[in-house]
CSV table of C-alpha atoms and ligand atoms in Angstrom, one decimal:
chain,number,residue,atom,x,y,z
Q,1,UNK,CA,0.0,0.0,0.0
Q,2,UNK,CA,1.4,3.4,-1.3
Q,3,UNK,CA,1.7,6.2,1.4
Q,4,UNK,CA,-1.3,8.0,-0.2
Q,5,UNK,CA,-3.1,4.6,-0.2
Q,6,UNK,CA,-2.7,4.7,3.8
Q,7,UNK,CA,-3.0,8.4,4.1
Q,8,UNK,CA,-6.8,8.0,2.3
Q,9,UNK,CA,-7.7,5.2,4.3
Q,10,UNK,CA,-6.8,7.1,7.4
Q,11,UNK,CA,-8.4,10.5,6.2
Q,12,UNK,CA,-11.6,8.5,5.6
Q,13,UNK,CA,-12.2,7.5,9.3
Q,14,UNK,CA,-12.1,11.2,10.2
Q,15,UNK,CA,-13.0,13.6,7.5
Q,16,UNK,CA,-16.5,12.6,4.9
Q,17,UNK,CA,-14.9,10.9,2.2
Q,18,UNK,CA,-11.3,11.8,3.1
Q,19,UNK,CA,-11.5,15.1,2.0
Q,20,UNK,CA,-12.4,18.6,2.2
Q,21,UNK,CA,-13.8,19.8,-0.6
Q,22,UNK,CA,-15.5,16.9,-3.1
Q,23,UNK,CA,-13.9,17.6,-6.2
Q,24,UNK,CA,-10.1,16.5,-4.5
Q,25,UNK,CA,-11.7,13.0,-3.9
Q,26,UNK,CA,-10.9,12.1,-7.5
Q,27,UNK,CA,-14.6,10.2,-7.2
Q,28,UNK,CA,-15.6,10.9,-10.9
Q,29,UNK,CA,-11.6,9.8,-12.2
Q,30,UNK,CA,-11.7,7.2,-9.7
Q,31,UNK,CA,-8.3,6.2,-7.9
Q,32,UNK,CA,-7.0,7.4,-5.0
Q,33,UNK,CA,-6.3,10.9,-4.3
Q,34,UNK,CA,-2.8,12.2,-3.8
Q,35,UNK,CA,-2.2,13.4,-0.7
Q,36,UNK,CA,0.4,16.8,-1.2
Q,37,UNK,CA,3.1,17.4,1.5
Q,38,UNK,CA,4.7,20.5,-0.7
Q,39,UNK,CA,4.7,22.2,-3.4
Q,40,UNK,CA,7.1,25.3,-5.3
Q,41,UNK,CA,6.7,26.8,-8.5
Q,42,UNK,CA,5.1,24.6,-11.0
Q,43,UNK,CA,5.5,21.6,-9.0
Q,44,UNK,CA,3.7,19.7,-6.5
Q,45,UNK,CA,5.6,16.8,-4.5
Q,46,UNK,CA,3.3,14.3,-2.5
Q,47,UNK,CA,3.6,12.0,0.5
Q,48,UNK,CA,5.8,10.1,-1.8
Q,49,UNK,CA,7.9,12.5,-2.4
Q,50,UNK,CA,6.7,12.3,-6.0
Q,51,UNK,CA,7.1,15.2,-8.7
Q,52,UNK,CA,4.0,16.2,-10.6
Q,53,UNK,CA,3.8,19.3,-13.1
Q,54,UNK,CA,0.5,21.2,-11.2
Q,55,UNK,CA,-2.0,22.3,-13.6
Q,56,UNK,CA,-4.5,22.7,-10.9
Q,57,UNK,CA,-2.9,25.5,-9.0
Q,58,UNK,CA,-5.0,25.2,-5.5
Q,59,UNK,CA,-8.1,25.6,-8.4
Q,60,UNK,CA,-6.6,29.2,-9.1
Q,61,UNK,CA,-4.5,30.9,-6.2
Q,62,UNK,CA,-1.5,29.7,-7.4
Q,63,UNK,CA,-1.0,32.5,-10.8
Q,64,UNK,CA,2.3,33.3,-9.8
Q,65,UNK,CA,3.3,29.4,-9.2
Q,66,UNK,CA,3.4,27.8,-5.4
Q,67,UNK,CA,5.3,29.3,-2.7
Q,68,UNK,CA,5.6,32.7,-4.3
Q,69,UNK,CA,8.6,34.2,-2.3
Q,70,UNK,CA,7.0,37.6,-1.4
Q,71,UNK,CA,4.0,36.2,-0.4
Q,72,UNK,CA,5.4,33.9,1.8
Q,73,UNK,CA,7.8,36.1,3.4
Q,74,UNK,CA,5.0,39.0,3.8
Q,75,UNK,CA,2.9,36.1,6.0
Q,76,UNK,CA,6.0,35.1,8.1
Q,77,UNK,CA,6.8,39.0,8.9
Q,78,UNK,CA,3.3,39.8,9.7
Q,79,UNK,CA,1.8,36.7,11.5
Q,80,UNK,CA,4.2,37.7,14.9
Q,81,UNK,CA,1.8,40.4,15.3
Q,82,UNK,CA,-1.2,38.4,16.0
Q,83,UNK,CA,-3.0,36.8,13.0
Q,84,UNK,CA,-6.1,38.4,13.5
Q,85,UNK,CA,-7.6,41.6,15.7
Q,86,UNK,CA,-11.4,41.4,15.1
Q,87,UNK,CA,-11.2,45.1,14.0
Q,88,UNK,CA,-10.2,47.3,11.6
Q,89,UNK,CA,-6.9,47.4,9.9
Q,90,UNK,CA,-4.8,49.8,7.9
Q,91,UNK,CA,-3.9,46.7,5.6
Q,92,UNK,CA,-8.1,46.3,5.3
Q,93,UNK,CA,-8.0,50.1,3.7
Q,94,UNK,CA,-5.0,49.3,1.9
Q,95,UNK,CA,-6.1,46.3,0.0
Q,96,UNK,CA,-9.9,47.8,-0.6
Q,97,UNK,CA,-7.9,50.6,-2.4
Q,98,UNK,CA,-5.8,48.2,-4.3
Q,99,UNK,CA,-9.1,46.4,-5.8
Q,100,UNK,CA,-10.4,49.6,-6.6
Q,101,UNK,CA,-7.3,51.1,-8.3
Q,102,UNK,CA,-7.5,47.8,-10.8
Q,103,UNK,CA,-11.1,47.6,-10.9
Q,104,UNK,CA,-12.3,51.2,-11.7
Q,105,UNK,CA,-16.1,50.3,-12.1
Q,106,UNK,CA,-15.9,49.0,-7.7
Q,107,UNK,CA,-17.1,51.9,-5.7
Q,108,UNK,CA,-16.8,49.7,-3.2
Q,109,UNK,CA,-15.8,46.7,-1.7
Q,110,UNK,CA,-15.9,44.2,0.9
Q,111,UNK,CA,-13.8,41.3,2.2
Q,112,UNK,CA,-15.2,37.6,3.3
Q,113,UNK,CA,-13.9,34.3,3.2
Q,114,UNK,CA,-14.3,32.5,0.4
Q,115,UNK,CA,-15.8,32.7,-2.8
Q,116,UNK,CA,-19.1,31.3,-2.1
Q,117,UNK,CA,-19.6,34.0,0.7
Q,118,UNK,CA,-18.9,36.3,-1.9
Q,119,UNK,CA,-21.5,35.1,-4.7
Q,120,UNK,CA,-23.9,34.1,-1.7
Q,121,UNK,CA,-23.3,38.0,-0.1
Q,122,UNK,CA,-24.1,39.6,-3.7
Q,123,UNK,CA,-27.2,37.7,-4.3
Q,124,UNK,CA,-28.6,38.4,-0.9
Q,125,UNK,CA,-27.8,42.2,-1.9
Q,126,UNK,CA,-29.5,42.3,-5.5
Q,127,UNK,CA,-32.4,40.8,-3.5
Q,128,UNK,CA,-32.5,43.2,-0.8
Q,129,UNK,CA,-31.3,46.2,-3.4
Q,130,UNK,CA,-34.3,45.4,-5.9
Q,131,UNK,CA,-36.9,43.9,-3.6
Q,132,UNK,CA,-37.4,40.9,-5.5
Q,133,UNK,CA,-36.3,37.5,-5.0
Q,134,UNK,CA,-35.4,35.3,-8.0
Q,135,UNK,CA,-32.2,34.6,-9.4
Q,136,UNK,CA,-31.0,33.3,-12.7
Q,137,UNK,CA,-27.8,31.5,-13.0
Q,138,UNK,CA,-26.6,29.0,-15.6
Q,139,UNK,CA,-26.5,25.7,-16.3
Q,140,UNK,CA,-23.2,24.3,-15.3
Q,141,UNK,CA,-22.0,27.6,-13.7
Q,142,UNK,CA,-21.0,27.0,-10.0
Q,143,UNK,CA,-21.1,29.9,-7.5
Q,144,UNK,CA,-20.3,28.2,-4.3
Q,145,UNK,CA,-22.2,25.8,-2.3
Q,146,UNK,CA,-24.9,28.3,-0.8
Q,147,UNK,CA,-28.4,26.9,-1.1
Q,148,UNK,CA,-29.6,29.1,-4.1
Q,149,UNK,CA,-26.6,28.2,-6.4
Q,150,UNK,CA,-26.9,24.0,-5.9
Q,151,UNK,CA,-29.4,24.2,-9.1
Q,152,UNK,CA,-27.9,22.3,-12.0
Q,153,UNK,CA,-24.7,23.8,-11.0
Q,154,UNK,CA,-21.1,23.3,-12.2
Q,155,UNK,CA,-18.2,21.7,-10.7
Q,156,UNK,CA,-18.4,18.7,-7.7
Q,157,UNK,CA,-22.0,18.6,-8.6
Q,158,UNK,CA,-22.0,18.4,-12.2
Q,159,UNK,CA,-18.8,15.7,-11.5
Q,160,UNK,CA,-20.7,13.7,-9.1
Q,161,UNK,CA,-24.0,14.3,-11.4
Q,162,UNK,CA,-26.1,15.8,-8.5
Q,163,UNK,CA,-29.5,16.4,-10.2
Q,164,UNK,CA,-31.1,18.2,-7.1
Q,165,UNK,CA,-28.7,18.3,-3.7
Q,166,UNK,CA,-30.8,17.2,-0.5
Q,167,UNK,CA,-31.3,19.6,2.1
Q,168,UNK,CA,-31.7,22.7,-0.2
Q,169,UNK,CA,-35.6,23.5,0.4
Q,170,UNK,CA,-37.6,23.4,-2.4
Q,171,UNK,CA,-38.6,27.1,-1.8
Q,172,UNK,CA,-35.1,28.0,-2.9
Q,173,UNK,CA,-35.1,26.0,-5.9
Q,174,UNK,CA,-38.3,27.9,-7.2
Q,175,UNK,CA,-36.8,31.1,-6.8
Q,176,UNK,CA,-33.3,29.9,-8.6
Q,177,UNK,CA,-34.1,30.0,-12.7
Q,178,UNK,CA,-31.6,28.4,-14.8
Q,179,UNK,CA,-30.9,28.8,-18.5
Q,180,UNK,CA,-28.2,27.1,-20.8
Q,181,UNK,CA,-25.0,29.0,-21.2
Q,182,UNK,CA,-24.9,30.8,-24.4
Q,183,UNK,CA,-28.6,31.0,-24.6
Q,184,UNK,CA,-29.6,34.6,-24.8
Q,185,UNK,CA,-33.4,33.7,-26.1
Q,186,UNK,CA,-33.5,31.4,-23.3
Q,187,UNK,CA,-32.8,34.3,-20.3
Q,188,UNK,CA,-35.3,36.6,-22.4
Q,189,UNK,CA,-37.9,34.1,-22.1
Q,190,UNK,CA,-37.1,33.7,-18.2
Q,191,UNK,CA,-37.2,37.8,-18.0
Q,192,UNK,CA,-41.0,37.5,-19.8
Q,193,UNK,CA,-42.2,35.1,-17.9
Q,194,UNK,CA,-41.7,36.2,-14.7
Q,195,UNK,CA,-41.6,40.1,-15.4
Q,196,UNK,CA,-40.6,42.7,-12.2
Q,197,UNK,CA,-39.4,39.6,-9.8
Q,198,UNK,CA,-35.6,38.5,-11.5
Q,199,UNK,CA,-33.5,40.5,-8.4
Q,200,UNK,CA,-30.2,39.5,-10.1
Q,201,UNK,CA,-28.9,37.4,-13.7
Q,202,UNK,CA,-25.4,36.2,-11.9
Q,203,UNK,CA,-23.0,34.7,-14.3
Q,204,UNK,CA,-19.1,33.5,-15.1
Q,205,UNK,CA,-18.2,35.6,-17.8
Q,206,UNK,CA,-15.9,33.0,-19.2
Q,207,UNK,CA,-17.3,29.7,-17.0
Q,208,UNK,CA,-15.1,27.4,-16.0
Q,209,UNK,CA,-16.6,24.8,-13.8
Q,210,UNK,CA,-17.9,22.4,-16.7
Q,211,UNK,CA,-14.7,22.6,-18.4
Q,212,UNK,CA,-13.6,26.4,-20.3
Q,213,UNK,CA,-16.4,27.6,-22.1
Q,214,UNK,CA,-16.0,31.3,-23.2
Q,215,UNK,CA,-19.0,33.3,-24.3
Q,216,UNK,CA,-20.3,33.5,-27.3
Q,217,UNK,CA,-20.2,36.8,-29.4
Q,218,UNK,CA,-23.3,39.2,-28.1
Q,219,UNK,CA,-24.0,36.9,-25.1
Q,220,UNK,CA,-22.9,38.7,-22.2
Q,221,UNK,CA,-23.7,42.5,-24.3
Q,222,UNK,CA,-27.4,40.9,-24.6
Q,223,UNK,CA,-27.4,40.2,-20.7
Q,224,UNK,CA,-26.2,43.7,-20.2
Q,225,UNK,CA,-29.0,45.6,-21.9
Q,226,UNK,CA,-31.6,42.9,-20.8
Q,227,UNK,CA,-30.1,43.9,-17.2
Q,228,UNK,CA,-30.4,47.5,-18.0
Q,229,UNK,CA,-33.8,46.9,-19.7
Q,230,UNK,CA,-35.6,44.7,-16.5
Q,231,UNK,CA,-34.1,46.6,-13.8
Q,232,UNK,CA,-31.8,43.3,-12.8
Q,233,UNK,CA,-28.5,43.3,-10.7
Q,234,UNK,CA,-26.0,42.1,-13.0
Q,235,UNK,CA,-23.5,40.2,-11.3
Q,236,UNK,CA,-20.2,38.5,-12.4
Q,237,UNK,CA,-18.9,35.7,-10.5
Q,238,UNK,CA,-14.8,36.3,-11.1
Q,239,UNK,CA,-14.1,34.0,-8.5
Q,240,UNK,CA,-12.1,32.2,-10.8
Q,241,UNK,CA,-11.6,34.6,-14.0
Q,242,UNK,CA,-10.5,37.8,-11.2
Q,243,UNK,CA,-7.1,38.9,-11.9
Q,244,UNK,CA,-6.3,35.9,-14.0
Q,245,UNK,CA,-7.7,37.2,-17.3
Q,246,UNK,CA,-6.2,40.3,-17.0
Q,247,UNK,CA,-5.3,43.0,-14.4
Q,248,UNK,CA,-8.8,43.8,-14.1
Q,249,UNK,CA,-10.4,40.5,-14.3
Q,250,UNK,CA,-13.1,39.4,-17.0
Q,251,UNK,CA,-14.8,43.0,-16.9
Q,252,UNK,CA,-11.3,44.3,-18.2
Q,253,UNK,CA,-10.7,41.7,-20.9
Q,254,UNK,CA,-14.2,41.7,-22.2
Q,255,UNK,CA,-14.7,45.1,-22.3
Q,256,UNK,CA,-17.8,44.9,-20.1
Q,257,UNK,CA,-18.9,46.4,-16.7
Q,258,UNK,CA,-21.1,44.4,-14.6
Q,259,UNK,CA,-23.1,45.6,-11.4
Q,260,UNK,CA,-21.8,43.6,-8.8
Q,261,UNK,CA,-18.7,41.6,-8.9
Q,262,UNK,CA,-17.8,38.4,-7.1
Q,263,UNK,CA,-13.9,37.7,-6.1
Q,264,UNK,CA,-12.1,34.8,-4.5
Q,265,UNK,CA,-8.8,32.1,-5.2
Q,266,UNK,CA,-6.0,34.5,-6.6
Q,267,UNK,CA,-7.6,37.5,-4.5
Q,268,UNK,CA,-6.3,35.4,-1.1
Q,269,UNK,CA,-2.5,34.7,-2.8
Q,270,UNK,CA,-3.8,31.0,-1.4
Q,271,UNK,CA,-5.2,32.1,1.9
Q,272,UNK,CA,-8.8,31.9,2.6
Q,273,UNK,CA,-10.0,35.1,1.0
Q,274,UNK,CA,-13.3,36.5,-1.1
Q,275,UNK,CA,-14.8,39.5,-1.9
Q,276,UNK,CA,-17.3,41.0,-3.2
Q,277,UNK,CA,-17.8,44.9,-4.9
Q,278,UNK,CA,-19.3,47.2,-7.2
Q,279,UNK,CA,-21.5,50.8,-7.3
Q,280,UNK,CA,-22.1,52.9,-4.0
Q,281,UNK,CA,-25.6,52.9,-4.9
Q,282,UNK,CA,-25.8,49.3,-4.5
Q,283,UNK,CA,-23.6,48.4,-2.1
Q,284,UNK,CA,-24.9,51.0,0.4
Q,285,UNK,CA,-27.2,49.0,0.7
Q,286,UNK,CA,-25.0,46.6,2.9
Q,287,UNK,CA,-24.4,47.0,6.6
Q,288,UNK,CA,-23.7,48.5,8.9
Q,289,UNK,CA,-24.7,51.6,6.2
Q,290,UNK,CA,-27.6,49.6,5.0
Q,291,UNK,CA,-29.8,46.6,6.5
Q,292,UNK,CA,-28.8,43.8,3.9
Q,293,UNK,CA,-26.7,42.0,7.0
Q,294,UNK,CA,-23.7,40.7,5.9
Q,295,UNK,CA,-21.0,39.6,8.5
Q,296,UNK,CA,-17.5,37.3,9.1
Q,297,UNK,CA,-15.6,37.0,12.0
Q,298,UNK,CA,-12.0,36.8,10.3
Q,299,UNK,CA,-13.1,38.4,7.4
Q,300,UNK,CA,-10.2,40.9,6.4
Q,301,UNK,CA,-7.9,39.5,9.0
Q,302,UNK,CA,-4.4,41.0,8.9
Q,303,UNK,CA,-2.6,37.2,7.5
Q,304,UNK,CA,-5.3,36.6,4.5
Q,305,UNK,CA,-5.2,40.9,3.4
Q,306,UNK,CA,-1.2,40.5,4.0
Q,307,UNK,CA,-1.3,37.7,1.2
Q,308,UNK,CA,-3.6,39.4,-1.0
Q,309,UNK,CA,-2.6,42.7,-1.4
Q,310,UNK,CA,0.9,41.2,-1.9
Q,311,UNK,CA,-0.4,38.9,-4.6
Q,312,UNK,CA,-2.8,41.9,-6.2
Q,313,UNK,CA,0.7,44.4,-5.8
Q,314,UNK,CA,2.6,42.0,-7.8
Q,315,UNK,CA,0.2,41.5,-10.8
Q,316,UNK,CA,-1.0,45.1,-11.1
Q,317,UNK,CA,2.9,46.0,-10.6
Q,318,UNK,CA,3.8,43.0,-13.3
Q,319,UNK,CA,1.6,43.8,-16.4
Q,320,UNK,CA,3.6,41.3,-18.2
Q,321,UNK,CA,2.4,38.0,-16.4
Q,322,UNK,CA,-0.5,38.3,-18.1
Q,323,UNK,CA,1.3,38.2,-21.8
Q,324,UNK,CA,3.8,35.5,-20.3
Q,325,UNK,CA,0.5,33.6,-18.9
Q,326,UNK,CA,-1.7,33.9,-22.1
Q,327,UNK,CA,1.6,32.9,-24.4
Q,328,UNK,CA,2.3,29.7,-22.1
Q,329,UNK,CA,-1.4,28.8,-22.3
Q,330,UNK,CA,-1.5,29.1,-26.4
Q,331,UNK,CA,1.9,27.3,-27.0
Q,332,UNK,CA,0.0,24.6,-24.4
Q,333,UNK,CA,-3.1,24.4,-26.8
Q,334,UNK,CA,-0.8,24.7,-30.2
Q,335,UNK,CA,0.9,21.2,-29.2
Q,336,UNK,CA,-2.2,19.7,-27.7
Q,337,UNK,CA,-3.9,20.6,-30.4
Q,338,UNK,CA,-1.3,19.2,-33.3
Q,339,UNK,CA,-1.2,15.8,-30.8
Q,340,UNK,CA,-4.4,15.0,-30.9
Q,341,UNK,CA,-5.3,16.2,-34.4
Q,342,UNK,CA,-2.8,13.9,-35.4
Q,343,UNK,CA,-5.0,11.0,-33.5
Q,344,UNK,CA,-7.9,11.9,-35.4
Q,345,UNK,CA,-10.4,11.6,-32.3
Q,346,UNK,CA,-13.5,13.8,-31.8
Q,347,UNK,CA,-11.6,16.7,-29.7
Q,348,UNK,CA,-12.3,20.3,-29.0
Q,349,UNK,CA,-9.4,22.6,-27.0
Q,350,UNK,CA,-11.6,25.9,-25.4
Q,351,UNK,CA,-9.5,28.5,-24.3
Q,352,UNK,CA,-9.6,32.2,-23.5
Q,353,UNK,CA,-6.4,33.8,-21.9
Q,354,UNK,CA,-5.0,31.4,-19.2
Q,355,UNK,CA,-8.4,29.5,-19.3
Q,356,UNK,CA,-8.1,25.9,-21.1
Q,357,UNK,CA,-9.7,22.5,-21.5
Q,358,UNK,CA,-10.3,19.7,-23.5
Q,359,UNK,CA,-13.1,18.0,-24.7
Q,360,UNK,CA,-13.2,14.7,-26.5
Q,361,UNK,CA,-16.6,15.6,-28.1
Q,362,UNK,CA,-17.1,15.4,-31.9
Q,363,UNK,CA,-19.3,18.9,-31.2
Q,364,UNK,CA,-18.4,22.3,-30.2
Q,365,UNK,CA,-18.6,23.1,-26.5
Q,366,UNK,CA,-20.6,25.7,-25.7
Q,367,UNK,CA,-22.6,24.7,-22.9
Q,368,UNK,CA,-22.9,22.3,-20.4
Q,369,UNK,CA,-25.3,19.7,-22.1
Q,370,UNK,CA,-22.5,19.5,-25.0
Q,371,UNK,CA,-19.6,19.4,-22.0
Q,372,UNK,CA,-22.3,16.5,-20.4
Q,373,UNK,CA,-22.2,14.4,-23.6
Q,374,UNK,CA,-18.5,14.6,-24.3
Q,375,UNK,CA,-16.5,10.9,-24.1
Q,376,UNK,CA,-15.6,11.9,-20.5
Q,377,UNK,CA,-14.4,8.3,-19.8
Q,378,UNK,CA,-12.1,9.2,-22.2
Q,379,UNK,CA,-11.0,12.0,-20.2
Q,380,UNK,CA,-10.7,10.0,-17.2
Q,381,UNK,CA,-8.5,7.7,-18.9
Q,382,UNK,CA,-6.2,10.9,-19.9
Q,383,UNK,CA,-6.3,11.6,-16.2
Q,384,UNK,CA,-4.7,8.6,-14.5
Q,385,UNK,CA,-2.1,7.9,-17.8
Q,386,UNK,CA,-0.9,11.9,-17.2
Q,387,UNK,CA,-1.2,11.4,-13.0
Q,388,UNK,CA,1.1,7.9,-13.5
Q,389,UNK,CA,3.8,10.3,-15.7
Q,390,UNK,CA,3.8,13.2,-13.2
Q,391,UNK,CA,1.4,15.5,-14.7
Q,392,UNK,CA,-1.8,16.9,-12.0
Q,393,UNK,CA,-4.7,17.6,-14.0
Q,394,UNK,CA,-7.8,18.5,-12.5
Q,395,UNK,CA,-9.7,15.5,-11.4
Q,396,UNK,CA,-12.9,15.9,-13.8
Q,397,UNK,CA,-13.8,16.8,-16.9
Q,398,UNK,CA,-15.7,19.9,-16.1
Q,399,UNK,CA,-13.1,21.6,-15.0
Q,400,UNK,CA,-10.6,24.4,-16.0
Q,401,UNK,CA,-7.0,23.7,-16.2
Q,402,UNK,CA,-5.5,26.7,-14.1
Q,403,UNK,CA,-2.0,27.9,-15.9
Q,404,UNK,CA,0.9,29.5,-13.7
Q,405,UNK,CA,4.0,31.8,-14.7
Q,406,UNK,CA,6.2,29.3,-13.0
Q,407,UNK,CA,5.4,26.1,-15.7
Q,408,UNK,CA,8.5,26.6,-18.2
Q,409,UNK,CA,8.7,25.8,-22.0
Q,410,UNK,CA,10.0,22.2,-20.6
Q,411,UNK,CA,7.1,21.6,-18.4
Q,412,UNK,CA,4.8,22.5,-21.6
Q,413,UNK,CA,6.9,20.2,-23.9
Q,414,UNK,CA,6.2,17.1,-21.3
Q,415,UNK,CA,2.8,18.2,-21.0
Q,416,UNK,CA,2.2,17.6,-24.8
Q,417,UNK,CA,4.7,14.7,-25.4
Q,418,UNK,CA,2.9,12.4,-22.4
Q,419,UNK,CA,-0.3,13.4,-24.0
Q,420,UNK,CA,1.0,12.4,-27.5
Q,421,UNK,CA,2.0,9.1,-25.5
Q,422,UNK,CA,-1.0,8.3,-24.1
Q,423,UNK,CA,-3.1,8.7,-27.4
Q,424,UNK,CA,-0.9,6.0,-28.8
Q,425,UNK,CA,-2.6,3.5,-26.4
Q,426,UNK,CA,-5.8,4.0,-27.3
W,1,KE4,P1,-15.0,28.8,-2.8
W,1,KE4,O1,-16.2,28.9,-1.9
W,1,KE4,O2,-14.7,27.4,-3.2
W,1,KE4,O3,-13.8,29.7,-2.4
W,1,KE4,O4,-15.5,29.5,-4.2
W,1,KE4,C1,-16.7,29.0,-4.8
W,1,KE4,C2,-16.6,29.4,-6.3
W,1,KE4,C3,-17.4,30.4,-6.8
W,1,KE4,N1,-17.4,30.8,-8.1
W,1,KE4,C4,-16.6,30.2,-9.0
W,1,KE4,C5,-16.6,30.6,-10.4
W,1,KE4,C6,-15.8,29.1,-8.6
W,1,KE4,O5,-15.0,28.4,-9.5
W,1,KE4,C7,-15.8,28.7,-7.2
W,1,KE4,C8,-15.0,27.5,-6.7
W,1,KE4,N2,-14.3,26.7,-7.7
W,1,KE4,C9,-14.1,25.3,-7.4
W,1,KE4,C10,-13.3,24.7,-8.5
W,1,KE4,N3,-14.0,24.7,-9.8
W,1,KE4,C11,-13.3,25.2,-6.1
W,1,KE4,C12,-12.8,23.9,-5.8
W,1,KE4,C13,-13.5,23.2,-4.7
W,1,KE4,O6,-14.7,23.2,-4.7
W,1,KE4,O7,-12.7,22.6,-3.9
């Protein structure tokens, strides 16, 4: 039995299927999870002592690769002086300001844990803001794991296939609308059928939880003016696309300004950190200024803004990560793409900026029923055969591989020779 082997039985008598978060349980790939003891730059090293190129990146944190030096020395300087106070901060101002000065369309912002407190916190303020109570998300999009976003959502569930999760009441699923990705006609039918009572359309401007699936041309400007049209909070989730897809996140890279925005993963430099922000007039509405309660006791706390605003500082003060992260990620899908067009299997590479996944689906991907019906077997296959070589993909089809500046021209070669390898045995 492999130390990982023992380390999973032992998790399993103590922690619900040996993990902490489903989607590390490798249930959908099947197989035993790795269990990590340490990781630096691109790579990760488990209980083994085993090498493995990461392409999962803690499922984003990690843009600047593991172990980023002034990160880490930042938290060992500050954490002497208490790791958290329970009240205000300088660092809180300072990292509020930092937000701001990259995200020019956030009047305000304000810190929480993680990013489902952040999607969970906005909703709860469109609802409180407009007075109405539905929401629509999409199909496949995953927001967290508050009650109103465990409706044909993304990630774990879509990976462990969880139609409807027990224990959300059915009284939130009625006032949770879904629509496919992609599907403007589909929103605009939801808006006329249920006229003056949509509080908020909350999206992933380039989603990511059932594999990448950019947006089509028009779809998020239609959302926009159907937004502006209904009276709707428009909120983007950039829990995952936030100061990844540029400086300013998805709003910046698309070239379009959304009501409310949702932060989380690279916004914490790997620490426990989400946020959420966007105009005065609607996030007055928040307490203490407004009565739309919203509250954490370590939110902001001096060890999680330390990391953060170190992390934020060193992409906003580095413009060229993004052009090293977005050329890294194309030379990735050039030689992925040449290995398995020269298979001649059903494939499809989606990709936008660092964003990247493949398919093996003989049909574009576009939304999650076309992610759904992909050979994701396949995929699983292409899993283990890259684990066994020392390459961490993440566990599940319908998810996004996460790219760091640390993975060299080297680690991008081996990425694309092993998957040229494993195509020859099947
Ligand atoms: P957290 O609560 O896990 O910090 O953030 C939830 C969340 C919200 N919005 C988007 C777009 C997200 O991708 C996430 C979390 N992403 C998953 C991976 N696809 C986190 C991994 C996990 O669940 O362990």
């Amino acid at each position: 039995m492999t130390k990982n082997e023992q380390l999973f039985q032992r998790a399993q008598q103590s922690i619900p299927g040996g993990v902490n978060s489903p989607v590390r349980a490798f249930k959908s790939v099947g197989g035993t999870p790795i269990f990590m003891q340490r990781a630096k730059g691109a790579y990760l090293y488990d209980a083994d002592g085993k090498q493995y190129i990461d392409y999962i990146n803690s499922w984003g944190p990690m843009i600047l690769g593991h172990a980023y030096e002034p990160v880490v020395q930042a938290i060992q300087q500050r954490v002497a002086d208490s790791t958290s106070f329970g009240a205000p901060t300088e660092l809180e101002i300072e990292m509020a300001e930092l937000i701001r000065s990259m995200v020019p369309n956030v009047d305000l912002v304000r810190m929480v844990n993680s990013g489902t407190e952040a999607c969970m916190s906005a909703i709860r303020l469109a609802r409180g803001y407009t007075g109405r109570n539905k929401i629509v998300k999409f199909e496949g999009c995953y927001h967290g794991h508050a009650d109103a976003f465990l409706v044909k959502a993304g990630s774990g569930v879509a990976t462990f296939n969880i139609q409807t999760v027990p224990g959300v009441p059915s009284g939130i699923y009625n006032d949770t609308l879904t629509a496919p990705y992609n599907d403007l006609a589909a929103v605009q039918k939801l808006a006329d059928d249920n006229k003056g009572e949509i509080a908020a359309i909350i999206i992933e401007p380039v989603a990511g939880n059932m594999g990448c699936i950019p947006p089509a041309p028009g779809f998020l400007e239609g959302l926009r003016a159907l937004c502006d049209k209904e009276g709707i909070v428009f909120i983007f989730d950039e829990v995952m696309t936030g100061f990844r897809l540029a400086a300013g996140g998805a709003q910046e890279r698309l070239g379009i300004n959304a009501d409310l925005v949702t932060y989380g993963k690279v916004i914490g430099g790997g620490m426990p950190v989400g946020a959420f922000g966007g105009k005065r007039a609607i996030m007055e509405h928040i307490a203490p200024l407004g009565n739309v309660y919203q509250a954490g006791t370590l939110s902001g706390n001096p060890i999680a803004m330390i990391a953060g605003h170190t992390m934020l500082k060193a992409l906003k003060e580095q413009p060229a990560v993004y052009t090293q992260l977005e050329d890294k990620t194309a030379l990735l899908h050039i030689g992925l793409d040449a290995a398995l067009a020269a298979k001649g299997i059903p494939y499809v590479i989606n990709r936008l900026g660092s964003m990247i996944s493949i398919h093996f689906s003989d049909k574009p991907v576009n939304d999650f029923a076309a992610a759904a019906s992909a050979n994701n077997a396949l995929f699983n296959k292409y899993f283990h055969f890259m684990l066994d070589n020392g390459v961490y993909l993440p566990p599940s089809a319908f998810e996004t591989w996460f790219i760091s500046t640390a993975l060299s021209y080297a680690d991008i070669e081996q990425t694309v020779a092993l998957t040229a390898k494993f195509l020859e045995t099947i």
